[in-house]
mmCIF file of C-alpha atoms in Angstrom:
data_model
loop_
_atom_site.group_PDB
_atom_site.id
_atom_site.type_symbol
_atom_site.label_atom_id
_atom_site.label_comp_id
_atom_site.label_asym_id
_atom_site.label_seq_id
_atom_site.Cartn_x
_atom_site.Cartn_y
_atom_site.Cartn_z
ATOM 1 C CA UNK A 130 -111.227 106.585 -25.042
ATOM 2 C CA UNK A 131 -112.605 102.879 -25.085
ATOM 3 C CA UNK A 132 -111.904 100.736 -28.045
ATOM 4 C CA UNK A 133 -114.931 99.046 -29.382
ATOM 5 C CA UNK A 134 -113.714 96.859 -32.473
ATOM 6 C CA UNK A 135 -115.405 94.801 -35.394
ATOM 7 C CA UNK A 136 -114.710 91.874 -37.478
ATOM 8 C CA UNK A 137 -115.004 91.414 -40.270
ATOM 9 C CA UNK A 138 -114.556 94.603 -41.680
ATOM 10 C CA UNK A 139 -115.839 94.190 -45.101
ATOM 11 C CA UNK A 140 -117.823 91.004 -46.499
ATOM 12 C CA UNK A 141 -118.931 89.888 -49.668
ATOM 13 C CA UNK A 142 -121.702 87.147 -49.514
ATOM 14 C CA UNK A 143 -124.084 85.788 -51.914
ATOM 15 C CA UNK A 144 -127.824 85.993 -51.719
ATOM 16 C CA UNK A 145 -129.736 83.375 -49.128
ATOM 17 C CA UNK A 146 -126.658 82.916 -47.118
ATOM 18 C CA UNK A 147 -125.946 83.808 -43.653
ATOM 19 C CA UNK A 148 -123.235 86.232 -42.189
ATOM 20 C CA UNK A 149 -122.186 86.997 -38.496
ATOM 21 C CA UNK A 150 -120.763 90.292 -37.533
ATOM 22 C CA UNK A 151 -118.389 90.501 -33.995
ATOM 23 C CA UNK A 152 -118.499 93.637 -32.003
ATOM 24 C CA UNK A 153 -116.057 93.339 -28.754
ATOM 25 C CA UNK A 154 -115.438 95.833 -25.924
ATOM 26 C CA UNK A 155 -111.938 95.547 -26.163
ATOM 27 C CA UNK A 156 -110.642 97.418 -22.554
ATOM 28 C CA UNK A 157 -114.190 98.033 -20.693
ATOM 29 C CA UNK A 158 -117.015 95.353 -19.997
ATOM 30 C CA UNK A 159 -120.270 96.528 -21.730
ATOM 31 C CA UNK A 160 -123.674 95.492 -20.225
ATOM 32 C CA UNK A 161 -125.607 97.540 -23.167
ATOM 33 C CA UNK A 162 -124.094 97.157 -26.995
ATOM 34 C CA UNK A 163 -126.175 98.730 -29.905
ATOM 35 C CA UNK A 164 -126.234 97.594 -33.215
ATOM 36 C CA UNK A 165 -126.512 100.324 -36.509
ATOM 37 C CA UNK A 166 -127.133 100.368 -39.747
ATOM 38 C CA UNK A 167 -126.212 102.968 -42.603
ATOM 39 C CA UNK A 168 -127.062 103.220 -46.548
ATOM 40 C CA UNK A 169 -125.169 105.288 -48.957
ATOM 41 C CA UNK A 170 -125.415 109.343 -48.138
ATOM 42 C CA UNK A 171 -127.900 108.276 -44.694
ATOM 43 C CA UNK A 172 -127.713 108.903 -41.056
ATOM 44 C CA UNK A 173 -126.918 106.133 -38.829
ATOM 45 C CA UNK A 174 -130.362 104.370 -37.725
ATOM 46 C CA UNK A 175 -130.329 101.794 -34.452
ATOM 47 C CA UNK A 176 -131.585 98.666 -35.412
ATOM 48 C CA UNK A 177 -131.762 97.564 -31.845
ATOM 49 C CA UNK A 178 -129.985 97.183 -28.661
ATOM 50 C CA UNK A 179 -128.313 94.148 -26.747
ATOM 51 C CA UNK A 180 -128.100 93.803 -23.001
ATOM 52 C CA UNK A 181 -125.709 91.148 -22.486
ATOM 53 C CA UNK A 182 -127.880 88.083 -21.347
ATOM 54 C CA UNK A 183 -131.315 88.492 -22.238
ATOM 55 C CA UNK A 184 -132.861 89.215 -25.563
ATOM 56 C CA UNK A 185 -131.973 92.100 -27.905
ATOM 57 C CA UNK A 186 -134.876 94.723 -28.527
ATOM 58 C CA UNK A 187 -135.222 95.672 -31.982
ATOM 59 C CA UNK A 188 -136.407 98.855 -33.140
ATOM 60 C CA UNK A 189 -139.725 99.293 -35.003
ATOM 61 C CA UNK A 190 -139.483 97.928 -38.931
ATOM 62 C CA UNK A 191 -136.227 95.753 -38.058
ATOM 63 C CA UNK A 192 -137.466 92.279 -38.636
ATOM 64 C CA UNK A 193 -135.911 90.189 -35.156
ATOM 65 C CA UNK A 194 -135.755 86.439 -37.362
ATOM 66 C CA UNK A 195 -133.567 88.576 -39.744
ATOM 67 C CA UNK A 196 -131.132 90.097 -37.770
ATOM 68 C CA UNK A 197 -130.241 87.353 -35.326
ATOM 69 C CA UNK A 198 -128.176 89.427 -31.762
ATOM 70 C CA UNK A 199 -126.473 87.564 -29.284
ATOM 71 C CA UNK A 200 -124.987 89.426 -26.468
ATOM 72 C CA UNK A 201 -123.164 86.383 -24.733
ATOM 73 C CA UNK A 202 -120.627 87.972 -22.459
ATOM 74 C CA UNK A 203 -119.737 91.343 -21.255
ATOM 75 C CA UNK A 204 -117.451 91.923 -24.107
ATOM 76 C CA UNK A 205 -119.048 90.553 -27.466
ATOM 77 C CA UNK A 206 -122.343 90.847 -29.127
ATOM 78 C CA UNK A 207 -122.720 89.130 -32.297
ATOM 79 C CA UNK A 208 -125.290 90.123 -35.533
ATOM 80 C CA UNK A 209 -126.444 87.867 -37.987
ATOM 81 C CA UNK A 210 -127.976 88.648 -40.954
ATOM 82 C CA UNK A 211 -130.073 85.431 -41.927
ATOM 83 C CA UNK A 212 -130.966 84.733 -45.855
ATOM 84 C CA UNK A 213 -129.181 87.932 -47.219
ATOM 85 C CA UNK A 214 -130.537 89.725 -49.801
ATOM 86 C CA UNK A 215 -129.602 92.369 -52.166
ATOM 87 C CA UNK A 216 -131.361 95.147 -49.788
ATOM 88 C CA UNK A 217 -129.513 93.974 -46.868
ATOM 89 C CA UNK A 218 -126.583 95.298 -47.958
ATOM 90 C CA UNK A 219 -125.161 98.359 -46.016
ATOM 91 C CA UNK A 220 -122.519 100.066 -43.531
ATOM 92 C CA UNK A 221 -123.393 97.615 -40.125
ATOM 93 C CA UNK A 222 -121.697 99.447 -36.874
ATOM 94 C CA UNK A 223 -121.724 98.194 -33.642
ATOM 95 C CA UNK A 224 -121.791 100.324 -30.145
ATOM 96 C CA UNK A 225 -120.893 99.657 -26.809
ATOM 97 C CA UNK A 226 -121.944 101.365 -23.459
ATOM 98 C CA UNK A 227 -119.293 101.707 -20.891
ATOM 99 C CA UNK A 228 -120.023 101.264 -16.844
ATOM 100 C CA UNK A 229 -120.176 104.860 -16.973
ATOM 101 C CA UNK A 230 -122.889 105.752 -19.417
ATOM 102 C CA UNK A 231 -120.441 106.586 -22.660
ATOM 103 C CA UNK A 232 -121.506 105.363 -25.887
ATOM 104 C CA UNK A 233 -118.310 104.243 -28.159
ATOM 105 C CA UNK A 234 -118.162 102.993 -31.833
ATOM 106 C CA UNK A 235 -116.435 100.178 -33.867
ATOM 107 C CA UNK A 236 -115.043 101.156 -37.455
ATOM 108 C CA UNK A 237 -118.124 99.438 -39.197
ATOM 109 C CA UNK A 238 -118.496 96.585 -40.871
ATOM 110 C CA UNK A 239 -119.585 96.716 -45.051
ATOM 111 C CA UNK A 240 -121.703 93.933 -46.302
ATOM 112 C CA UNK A 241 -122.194 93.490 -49.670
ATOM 113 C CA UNK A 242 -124.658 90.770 -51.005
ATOM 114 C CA UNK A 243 -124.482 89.541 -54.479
ATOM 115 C CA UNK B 46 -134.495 113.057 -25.788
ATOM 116 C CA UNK B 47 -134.960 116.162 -27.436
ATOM 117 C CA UNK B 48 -134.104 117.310 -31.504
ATOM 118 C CA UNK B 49 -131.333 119.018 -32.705
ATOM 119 C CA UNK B 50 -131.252 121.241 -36.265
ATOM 120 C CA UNK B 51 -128.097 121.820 -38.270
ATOM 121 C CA UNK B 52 -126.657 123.198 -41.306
ATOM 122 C CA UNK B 53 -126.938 120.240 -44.108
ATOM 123 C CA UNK B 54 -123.128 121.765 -44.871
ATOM 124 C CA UNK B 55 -120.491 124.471 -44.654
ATOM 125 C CA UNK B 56 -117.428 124.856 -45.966
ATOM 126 C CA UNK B 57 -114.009 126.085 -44.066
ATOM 127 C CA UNK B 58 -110.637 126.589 -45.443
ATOM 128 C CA UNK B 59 -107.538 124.740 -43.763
ATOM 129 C CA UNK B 60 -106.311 126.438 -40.790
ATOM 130 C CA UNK B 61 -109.037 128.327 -40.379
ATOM 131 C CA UNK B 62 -111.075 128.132 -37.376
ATOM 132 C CA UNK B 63 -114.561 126.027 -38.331
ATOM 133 C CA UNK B 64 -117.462 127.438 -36.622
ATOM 134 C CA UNK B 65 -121.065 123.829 -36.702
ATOM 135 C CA UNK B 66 -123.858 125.231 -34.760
ATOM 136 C CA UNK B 67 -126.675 123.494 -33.650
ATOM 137 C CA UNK B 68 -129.731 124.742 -32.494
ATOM 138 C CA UNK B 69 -131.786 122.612 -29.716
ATOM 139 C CA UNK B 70 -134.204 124.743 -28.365
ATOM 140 C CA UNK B 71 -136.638 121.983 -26.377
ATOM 141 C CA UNK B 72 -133.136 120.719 -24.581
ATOM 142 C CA UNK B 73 -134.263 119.544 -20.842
ATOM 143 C CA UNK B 74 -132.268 120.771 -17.825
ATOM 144 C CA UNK B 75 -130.572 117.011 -17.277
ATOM 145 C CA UNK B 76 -129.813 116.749 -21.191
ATOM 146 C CA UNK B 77 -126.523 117.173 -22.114
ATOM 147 C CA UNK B 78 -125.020 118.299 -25.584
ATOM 148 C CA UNK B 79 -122.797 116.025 -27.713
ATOM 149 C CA UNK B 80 -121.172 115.780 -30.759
ATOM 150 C CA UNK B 81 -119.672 113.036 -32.627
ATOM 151 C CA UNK B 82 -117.991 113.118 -36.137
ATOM 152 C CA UNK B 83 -117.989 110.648 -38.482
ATOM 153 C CA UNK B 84 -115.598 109.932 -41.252
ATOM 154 C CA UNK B 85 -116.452 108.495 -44.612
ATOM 155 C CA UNK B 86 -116.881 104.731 -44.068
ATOM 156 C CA UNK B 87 -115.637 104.803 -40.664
ATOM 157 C CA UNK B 88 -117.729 104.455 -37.544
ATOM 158 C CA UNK B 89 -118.379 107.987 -35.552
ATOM 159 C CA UNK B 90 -115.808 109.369 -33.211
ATOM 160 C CA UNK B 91 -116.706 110.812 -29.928
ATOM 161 C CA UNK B 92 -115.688 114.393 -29.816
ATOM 162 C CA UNK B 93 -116.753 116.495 -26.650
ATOM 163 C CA UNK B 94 -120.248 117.102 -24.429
ATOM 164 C CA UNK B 95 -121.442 119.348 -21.856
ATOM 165 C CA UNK B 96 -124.113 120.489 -19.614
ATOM 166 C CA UNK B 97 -123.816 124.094 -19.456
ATOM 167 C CA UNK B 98 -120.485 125.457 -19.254
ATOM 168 C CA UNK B 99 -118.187 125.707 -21.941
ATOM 169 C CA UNK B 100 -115.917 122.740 -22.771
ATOM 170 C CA UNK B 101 -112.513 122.352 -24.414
ATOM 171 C CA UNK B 102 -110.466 119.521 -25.021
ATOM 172 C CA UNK B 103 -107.725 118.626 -27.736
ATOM 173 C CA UNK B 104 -110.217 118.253 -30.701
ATOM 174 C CA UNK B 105 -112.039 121.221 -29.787
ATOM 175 C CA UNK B 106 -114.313 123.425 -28.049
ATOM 176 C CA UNK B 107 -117.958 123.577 -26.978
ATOM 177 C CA UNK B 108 -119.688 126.560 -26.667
ATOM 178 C CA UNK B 109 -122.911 126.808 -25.299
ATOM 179 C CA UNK B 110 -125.212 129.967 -24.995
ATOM 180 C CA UNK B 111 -126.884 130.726 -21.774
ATOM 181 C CA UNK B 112 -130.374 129.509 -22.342
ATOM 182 C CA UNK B 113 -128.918 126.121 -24.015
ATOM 183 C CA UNK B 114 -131.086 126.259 -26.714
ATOM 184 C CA UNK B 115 -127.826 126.515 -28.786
ATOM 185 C CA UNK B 116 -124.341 125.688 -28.977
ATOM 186 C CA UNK B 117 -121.555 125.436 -31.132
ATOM 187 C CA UNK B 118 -118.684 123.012 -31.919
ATOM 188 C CA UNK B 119 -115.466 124.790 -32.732
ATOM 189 C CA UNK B 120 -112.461 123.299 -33.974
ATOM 190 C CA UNK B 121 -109.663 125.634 -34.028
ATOM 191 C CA UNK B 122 -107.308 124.732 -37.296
ATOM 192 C CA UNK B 123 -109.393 122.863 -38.902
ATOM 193 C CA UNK B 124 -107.181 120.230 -41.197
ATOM 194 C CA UNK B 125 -108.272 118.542 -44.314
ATOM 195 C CA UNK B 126 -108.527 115.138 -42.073
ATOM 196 C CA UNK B 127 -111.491 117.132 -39.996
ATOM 197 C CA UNK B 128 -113.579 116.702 -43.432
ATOM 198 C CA UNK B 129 -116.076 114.753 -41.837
ATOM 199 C CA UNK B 130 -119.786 114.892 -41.150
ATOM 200 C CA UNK B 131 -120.478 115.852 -37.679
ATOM 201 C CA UNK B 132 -123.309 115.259 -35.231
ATOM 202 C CA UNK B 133 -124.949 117.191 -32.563
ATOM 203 C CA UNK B 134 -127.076 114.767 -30.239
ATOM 204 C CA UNK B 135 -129.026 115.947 -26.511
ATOM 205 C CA UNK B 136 -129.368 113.482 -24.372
ATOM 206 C CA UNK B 137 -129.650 112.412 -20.474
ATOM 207 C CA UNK B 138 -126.075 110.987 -19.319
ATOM 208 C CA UNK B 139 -124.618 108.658 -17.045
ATOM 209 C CA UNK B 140 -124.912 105.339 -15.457
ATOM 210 C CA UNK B 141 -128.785 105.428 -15.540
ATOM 211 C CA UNK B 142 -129.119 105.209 -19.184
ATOM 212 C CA UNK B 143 -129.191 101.768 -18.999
ATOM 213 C CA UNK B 144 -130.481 100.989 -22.485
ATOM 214 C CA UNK B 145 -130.938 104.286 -24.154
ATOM 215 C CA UNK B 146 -128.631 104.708 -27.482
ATOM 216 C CA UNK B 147 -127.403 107.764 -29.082
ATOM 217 C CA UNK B 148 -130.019 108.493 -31.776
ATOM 218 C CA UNK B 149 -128.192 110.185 -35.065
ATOM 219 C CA UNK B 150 -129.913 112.811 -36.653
ATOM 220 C CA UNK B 151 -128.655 114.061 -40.328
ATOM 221 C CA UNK B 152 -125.664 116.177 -39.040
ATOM 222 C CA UNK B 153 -123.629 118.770 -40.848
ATOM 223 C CA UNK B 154 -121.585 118.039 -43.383
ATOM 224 C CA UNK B 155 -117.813 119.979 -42.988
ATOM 225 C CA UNK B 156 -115.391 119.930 -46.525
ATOM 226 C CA UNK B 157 -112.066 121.903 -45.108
ATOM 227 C CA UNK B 158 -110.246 122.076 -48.310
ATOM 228 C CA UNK B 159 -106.669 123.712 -49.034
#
């Protein structure tokens, strides 16, 4: 299958700073990524999804000045999480949409904010 | 896209064959089944999907009953590296779901122990 990957995979950060997540479509171009979020012993729940070009459409209760998404090319989106707090931490994963309508993951990123 | 119940957990004994159903009785005639697994701290892992028929590839099979208001996911020999929890999502696929993400529910939890 495709490879979607992630860096970084783990961060550490302390509280009011900023942190970027990359998510890149490593052997398919991806018009549509999706970005993911997961607490301890939770389902995955979207956050929102990036169509590479225009703005990112966040899901209901997932604050958009927050959780900055840029989907600049066909092959990275990028998440920031602006003024991280304790309650932002969590298990981020990315998604990317091939051509072809499959849906494949990265390994997840794991932010931790002090 | 229409809701899918399963088991919160089950248990299965290496080499034995593990048996998730999933029950998804509203399922449209366009939707098709999938499941995904996910492994602790990892990001899921596509695993198989069909329409109708019955599927089978080299992580397992798919069965689904006639009305497809059911199926199950069957992995053969289930290993100790299948402990996972596993998700059964409907959904419309292909090149027109421009947009649309894979929406997790709470999945089944499998421990294959020795």
């Amino acid at each position: 299958g495709a490879v979607v990957s992630q860096h970084p995979s783990w961060v550490i950060c302390k509280s009011g700073t900023s942190v970027k997540i990359e998510c890149r479509s490593l052997d398919f171009q991806a018009t549509t990524m999706f970005w993911y979020r997961q607490f301890p012993k939770q389902s995955l729940m979207l956050m929102a999804t990036s169509n590479e070009g225009s703005k990112a459409t966040y899901e209901q209760g997932v604050e958009k000045d927050k959780f900055l998404i840029n989907h600049a090319s066909l092959t990275l989106s990028t998440l920031t999480v602006t003024s991280a707090h304790p309650e932002d931490s969590s298990f981020y994963i990315c998604s990317a949409r091939t051509p072809l309508g499959e849906q494949y993951f990265g390994p997840g990123t794991r932010l931790t904010v002090t | 896209d229409a809701k899918t119940t399963q088991p919160p957990s089950m248990d299965c004994a290496e080499g034995r064959a593990a048996n998730l159903p999933c029950n998804h009785s509203t399922i449209s005639g366009n939707e098709y089944v999938y499941w995904y697994r996910q492994i602790h701290s990892q990001g899921p892992q596509y695993i198989i999907h069909g329409l109708k028929n019955n599927e089978t590839n080299e992580m397992a099979s798919l069965i689904i009953t006639e009305d497809r208001k059911s199926s199950t996911l069957i992995l053969p020999h289930a290993t100790l590296r299948d402990t996972a929890v596993y998700y059964c999502i409907v959904r419309v696929a292909g090149a027109n779901q421009a947009g649309t993400a894979l929406i997790f529910g709470k999945g089944t939890t499998l421990s294959v122990s020795s």
